[in-house]
Coordinates of C-alpha atoms and ligand atoms in Angstrom, one line a residue:
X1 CA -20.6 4.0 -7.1
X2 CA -17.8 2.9 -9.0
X3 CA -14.8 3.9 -6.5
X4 CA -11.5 4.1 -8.4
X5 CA -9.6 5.2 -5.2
X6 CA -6.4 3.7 -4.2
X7 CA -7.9 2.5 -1.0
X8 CA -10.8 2.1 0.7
X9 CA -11.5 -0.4 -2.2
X10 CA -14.2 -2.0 -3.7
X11 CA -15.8 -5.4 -2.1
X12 CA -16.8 -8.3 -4.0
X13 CA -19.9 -10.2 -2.6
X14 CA -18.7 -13.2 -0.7
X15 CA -17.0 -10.4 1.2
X16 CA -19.8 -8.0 2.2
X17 CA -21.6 -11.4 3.0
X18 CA -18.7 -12.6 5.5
X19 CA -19.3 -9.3 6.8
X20 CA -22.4 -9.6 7.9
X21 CA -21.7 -12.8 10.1
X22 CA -22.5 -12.4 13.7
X23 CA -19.5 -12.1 16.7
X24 CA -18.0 -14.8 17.9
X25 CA -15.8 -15.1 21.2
X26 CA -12.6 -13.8 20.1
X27 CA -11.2 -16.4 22.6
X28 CA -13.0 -19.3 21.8
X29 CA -12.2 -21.9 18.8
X30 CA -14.3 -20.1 16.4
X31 CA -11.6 -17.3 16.3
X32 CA -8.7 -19.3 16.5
X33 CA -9.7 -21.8 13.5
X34 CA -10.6 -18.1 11.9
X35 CA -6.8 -16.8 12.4
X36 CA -5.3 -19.6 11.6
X37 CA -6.6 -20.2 8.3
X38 CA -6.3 -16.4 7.6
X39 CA -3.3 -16.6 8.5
X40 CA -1.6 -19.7 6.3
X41 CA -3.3 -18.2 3.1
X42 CA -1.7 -14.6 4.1
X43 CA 1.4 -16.1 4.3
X44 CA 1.4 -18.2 1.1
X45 CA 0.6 -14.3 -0.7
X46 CA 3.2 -12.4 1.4
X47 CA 5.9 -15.7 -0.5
X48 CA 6.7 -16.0 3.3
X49 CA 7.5 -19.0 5.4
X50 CA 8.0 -15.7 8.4
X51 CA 5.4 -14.9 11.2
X52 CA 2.2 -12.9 10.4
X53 CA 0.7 -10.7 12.7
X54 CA -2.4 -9.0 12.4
X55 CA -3.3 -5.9 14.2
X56 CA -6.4 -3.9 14.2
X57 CA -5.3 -0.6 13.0
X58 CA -4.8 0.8 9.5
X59 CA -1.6 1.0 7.5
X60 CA -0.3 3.5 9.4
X61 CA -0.2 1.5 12.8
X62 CA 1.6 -1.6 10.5
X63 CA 4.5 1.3 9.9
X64 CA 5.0 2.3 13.7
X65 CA 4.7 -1.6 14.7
X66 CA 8.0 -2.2 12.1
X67 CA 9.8 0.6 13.5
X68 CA 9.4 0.3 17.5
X69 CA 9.4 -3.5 17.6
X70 CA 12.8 -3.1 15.2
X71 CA 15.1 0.3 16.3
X72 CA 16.3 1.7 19.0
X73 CA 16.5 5.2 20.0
X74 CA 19.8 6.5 18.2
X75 CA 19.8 4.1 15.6
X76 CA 20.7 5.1 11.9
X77 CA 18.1 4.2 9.6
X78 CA 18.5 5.0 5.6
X79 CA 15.2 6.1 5.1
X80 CA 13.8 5.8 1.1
X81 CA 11.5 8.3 0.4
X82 CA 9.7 9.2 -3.3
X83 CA 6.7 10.4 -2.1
X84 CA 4.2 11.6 0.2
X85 CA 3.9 7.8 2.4
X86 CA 7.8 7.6 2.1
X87 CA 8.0 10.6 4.3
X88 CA 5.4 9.3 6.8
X89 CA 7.5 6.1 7.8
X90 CA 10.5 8.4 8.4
X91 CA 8.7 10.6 10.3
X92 CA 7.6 7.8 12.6
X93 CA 10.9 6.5 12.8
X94 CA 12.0 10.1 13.3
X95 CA 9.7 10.5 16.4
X96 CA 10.2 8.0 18.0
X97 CA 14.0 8.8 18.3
X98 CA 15.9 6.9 15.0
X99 CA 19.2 8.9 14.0
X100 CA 17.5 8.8 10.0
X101 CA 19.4 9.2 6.9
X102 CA 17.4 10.7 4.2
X103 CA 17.7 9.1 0.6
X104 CA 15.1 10.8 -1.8
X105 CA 14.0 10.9 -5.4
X106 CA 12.0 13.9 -7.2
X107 CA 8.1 13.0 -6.7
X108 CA 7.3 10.2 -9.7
X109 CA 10.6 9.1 -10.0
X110 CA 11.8 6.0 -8.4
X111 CA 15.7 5.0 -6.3
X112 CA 18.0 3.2 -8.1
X113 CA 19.8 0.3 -6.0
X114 CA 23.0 2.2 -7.0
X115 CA 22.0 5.0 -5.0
X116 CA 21.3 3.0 -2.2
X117 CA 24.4 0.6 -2.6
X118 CA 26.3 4.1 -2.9
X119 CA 24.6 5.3 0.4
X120 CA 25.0 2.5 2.4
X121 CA 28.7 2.4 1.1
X122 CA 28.9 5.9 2.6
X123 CA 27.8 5.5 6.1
X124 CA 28.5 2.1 7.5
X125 CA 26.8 2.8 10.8
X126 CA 22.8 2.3 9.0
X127 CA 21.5 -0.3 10.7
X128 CA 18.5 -0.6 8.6
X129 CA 16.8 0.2 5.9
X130 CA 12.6 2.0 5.1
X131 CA 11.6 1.7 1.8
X132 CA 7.7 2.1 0.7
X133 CA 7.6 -0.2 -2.5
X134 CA 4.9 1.5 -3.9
X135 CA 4.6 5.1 -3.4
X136 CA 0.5 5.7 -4.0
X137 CA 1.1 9.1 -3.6
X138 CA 2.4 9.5 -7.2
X139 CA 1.5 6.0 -8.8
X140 CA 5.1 5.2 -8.9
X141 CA 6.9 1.8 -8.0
X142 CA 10.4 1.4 -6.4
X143 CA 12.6 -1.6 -7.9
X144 CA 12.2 -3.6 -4.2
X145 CA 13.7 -6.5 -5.5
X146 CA 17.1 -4.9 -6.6
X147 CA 17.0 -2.6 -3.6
X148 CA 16.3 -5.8 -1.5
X149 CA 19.4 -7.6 -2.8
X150 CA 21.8 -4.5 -2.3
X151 CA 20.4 -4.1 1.7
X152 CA 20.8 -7.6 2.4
X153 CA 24.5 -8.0 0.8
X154 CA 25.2 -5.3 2.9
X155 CA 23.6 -7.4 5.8
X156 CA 20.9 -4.6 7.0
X157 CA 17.8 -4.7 8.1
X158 CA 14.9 -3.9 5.6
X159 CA 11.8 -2.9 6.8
X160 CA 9.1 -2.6 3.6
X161 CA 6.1 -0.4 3.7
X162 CA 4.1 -2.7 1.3
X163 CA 0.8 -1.4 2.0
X164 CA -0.6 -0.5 -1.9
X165 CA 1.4 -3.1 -3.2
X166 CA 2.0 -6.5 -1.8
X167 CA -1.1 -8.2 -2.9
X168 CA -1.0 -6.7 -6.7
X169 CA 2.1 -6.7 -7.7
X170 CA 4.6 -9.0 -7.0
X171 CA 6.8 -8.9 -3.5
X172 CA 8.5 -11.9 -2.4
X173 CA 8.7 -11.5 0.9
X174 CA 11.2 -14.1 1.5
X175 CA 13.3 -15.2 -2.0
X176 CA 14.1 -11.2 -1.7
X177 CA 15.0 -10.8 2.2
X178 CA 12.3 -8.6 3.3
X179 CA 12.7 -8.1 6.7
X180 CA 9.1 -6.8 8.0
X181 CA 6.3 -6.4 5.4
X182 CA 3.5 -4.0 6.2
X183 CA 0.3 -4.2 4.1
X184 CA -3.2 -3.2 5.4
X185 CA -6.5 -4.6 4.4
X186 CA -8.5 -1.6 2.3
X187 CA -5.9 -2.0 0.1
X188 CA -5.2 -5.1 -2.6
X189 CA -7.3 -7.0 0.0
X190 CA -10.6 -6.3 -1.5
X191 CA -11.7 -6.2 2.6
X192 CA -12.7 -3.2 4.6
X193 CA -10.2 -0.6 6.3
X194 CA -9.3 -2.4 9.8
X195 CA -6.3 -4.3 9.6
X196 CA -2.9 -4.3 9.6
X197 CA -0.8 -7.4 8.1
X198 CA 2.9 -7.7 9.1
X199 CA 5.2 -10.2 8.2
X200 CA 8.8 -10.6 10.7
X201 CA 11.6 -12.5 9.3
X202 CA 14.5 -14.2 11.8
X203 CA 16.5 -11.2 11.6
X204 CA 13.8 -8.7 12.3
X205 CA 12.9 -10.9 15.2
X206 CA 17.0 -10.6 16.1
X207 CA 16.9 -6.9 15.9
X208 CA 13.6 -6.9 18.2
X209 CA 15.1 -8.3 21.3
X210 CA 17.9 -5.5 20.6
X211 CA 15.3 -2.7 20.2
X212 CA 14.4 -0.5 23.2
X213 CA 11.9 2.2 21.5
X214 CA 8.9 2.4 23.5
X215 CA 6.0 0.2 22.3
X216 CA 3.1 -1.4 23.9
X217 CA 0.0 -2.3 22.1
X218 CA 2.3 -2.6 19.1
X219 CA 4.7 -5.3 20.5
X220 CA 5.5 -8.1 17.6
X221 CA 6.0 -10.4 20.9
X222 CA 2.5 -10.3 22.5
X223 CA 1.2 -10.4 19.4
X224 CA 2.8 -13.5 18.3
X225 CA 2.0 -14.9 21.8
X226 CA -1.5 -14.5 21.3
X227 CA -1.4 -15.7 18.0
X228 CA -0.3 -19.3 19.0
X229 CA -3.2 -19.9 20.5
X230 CA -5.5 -18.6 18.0
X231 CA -6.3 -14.9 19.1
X232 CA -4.7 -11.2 19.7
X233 CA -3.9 -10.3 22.7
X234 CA -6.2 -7.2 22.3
X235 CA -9.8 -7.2 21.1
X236 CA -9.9 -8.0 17.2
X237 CA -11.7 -5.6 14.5
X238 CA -13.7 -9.2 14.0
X239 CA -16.1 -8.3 11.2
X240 CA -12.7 -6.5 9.5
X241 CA -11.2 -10.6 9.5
X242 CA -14.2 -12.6 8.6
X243 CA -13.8 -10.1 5.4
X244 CA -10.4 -10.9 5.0
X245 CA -10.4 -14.5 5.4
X246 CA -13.5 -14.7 2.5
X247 CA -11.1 -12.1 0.6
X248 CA -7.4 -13.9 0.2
X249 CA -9.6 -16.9 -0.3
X250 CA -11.0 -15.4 -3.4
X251 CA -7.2 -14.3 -3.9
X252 CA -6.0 -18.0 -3.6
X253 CA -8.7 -19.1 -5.7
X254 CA -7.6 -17.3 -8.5
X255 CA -4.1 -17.5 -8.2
X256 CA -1.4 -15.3 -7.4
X257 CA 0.1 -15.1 -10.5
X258 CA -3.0 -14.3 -12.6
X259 CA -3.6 -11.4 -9.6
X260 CA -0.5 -10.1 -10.5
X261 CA -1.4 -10.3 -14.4
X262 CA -4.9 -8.7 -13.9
X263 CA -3.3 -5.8 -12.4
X264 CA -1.2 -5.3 -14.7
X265 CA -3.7 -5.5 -17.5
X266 CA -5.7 -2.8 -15.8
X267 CA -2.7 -0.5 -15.0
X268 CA -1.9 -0.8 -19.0
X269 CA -5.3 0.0 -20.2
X270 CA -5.2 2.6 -17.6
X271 CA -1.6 4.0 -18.7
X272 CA -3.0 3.9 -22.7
X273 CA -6.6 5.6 -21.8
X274 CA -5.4 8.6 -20.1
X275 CA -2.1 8.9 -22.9
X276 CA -4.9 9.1 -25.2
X277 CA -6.7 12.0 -23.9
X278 CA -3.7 14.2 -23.8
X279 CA -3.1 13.7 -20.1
X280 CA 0.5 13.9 -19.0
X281 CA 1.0 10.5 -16.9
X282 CA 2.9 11.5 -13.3
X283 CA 5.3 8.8 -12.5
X284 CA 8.5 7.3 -14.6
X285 CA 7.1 5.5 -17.1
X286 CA 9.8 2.8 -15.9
X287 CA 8.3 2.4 -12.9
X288 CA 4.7 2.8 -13.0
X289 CA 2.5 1.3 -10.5
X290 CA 0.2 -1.0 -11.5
X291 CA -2.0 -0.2 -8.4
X292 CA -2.6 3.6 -8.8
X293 CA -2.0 6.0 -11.7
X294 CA -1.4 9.4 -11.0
X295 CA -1.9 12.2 -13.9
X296 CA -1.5 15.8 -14.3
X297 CA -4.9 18.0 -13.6
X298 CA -5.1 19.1 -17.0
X299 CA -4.2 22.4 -18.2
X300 CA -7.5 25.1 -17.7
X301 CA -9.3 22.8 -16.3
X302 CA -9.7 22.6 -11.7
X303 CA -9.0 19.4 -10.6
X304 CA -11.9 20.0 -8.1
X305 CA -14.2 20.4 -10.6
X306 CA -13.7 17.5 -12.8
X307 CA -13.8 15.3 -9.2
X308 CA -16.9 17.2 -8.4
X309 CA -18.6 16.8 -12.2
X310 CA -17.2 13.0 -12.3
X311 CA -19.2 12.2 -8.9
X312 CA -22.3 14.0 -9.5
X313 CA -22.8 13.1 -12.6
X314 CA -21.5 9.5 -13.7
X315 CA -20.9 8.4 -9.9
X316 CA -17.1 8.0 -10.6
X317 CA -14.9 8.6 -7.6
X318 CA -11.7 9.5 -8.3
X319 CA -8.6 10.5 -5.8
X320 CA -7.0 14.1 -5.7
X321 CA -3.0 14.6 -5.5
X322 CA -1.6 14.4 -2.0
X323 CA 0.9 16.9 -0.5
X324 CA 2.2 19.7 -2.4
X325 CA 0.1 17.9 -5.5
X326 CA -3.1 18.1 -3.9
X327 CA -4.9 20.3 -6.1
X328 CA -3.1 19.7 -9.0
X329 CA -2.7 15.7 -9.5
X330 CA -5.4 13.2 -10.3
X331 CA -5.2 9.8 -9.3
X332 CA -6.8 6.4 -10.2
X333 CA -7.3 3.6 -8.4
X334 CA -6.7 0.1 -9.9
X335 CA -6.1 -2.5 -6.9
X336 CA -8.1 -5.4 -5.5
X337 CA -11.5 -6.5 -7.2
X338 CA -10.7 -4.5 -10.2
X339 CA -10.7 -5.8 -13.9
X340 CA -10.6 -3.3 -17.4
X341 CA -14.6 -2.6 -17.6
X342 CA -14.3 -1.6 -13.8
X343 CA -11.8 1.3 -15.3
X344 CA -13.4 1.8 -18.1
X345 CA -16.4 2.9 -17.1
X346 CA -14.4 5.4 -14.9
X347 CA -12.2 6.4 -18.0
X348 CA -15.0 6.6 -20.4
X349 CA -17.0 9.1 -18.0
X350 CA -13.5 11.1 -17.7
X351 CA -12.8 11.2 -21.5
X352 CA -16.7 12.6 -20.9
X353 CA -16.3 15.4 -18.7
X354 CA -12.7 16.3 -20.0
X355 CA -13.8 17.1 -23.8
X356 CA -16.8 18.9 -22.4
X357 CA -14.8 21.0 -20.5
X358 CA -11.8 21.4 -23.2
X359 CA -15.1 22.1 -25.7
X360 CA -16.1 24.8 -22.9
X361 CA -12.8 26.5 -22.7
X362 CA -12.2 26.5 -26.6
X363 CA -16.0 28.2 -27.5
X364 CA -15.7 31.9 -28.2
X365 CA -17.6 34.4 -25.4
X366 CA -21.1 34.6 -25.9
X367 CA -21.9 38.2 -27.1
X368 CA -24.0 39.9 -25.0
Ligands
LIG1 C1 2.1 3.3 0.6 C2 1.2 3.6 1.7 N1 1.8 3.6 3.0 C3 1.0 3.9 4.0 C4 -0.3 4.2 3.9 C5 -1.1 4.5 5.1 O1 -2.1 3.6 5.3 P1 -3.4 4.0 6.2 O2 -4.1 5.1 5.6 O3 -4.1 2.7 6.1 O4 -2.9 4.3 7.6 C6 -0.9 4.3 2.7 C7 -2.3 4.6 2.5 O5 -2.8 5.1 1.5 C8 -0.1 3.9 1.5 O6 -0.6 4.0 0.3

């Protein structure tokens, strides 16, 4: 099947190998040589010299993990939202008590650091920070690093939701001040769904022994604890990390940089593929993602059925829209193990199915 989803992705071979390994003790040495070599390559691709902590969850347990280990009930948090994953991390740090400030942009458009500079400006008592650097959701990229630089010369915390880009596209975690980093591993991982990766600065360590918001089998403390000696302090997803270690060795292999130029390769061809079948691209052009690409259903045509026909008949899986673009957005995975005859096999079978159905629509009624 060639899944263009953003996530699960696909998995290259030394991958599904590592993850047929048997278990291990996940307290004996086995496990702890595992983390800790997982561990020193994460952090070389998170840029970060800052703790990593892995937890067994998916994305979404990375994002609760940032908020309750960093807030307190009351707090004002300016949360960044363009998209469908932006609201999620406000509404977890809505739940669980924060006071949030809501700074938005219309659904494939991106904030400008102005905005934020402006906002922050406005309301001195924001403590911190949510952005999502790439919203999946509508295949469009925030400027992180610019937004980074105006959050930490006004000395707030900045908590990243990272999960579809760090990985791909460049994030440095440190050289730009990002305070937690949350990435999860179906993602630019090329591993399983299973883990979540979080990086926690100095500061973001600071603002945890501040924070009071309930937490338990999130708590960036026990985890670290654990981690010292070469575990978790609850039981692992283990088959999920002998994926990731063969994965981000693959990654470190290859090089970083040449990740990052892959990706953006791909998201190009993408971008010019689907331009040249009439198809109106969602997000800015200025800031499209070089992880997912989101596009219009086109006009006459159900998105359903061009996901249905692209499945059953050339085995391409594509993504739907999300939120109030669910039926009407089609979206395109290009993160991970993923190179230009990957997508365009999947663009080739679309270009297929879309002048079929265009063809269809055109044709005058049979008579009867
Ligand atoms: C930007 C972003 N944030 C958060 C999530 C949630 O991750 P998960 O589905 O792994 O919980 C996703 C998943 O697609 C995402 O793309």
């Amino acid at each position: 099947m060639n899944l263009r989803t953003p996530g699960p992705t696909p998995l290259p071979e030394e991958v599904k190998r590592a993850l047929a390994q048997d278990m291990v003790n996940h307290r004996g040495p086995e496990m702890a040589a595992l983390m800790r070599e997982t561990t020193a390559i994460l952090k070389d691709l998170f840029f970060t010299q800052n703790d990593l902590l892995l937890f067994t969850s998916s994305g979404t347990g990375g994002l609760e993990a940032a908020v309750v280990n960093t807030l307190s009930p009351g707090d004002r948090v300016l949360s960044i939202s363009i998209g469908y994953f932006g609201h999620r991390f406000r509404t977890i740090a809505k739940n669980f008590g924060a006071d949030v400030s809501p700074l938005d942009a219309d659904w494939g458009k991106a904030v400008e650091p102005e905005q934020v500079r402006a906002a922050l400006e406005a309301d001195p008592r924001i403590k911190a920070v949510m952005v999502t650097q790439n919203e999946t959701s509508t295949g469009t990229t925030n400027p992180l690093q610019s937004i980074a630089k105006v959050v930490k010369d006004a000395g707030k915390l900045l908590l990243v939701d990272g999960v579809s880009s760090i990985g791909s596209i460049p994030l440095e975690t440190d050289a730009w001040g990002c305070d937690v980093v949350v990435t999860a591993s179906q993602k630019s991982w090329m591993t399983p769904p299973g883990l979540a990766m979080v990086s926690v600065s100095p500061t973001a360590w600071e603002a945890y022994r501040q924070a009071r918001m309930p937490r338990y089998y999130w708590d960036f403390d026990e985890a670290k604890k654990y981690a010292d000696k070469g575990t978790t302090p609850w039981t692992p997803g283990l088959s999920t990390l002998y994926a990731l270690n063969a994965a981000v060795k693959l990654m470190q292999a290859e090089g970083m940089q040449h990740v990052f130029a892959r990706h953006k390769r791909v998201a190009d061809y993408t971008r010019g593929r689907l331009k040249s079948m009439d198809l109106k691209l969602f997000a800015d052009e200025r800031y499209a993602s070089d992880t997912v690409t989101a596009f219009v259903s086109p006009e006459g045509v159900e998105q359903k059925r061009i996901l249905r026909r692209l499945k059953e008949e050339h085995d391409v899986v594509l993504a739907g829209g999300q939120g109030k673009y669910e039926d009407s957005m089609l979206r395109v995975g290009h993160m991970g193990f993923v190179d230009v005859p990957d997508v365009k096999a999947a663009l080739d079978a679309l270009e297929q199915v879309l002048s079929e159905e265009r063809a269809a629509k055109a044709a005058p009624p049979v008579p009867r």
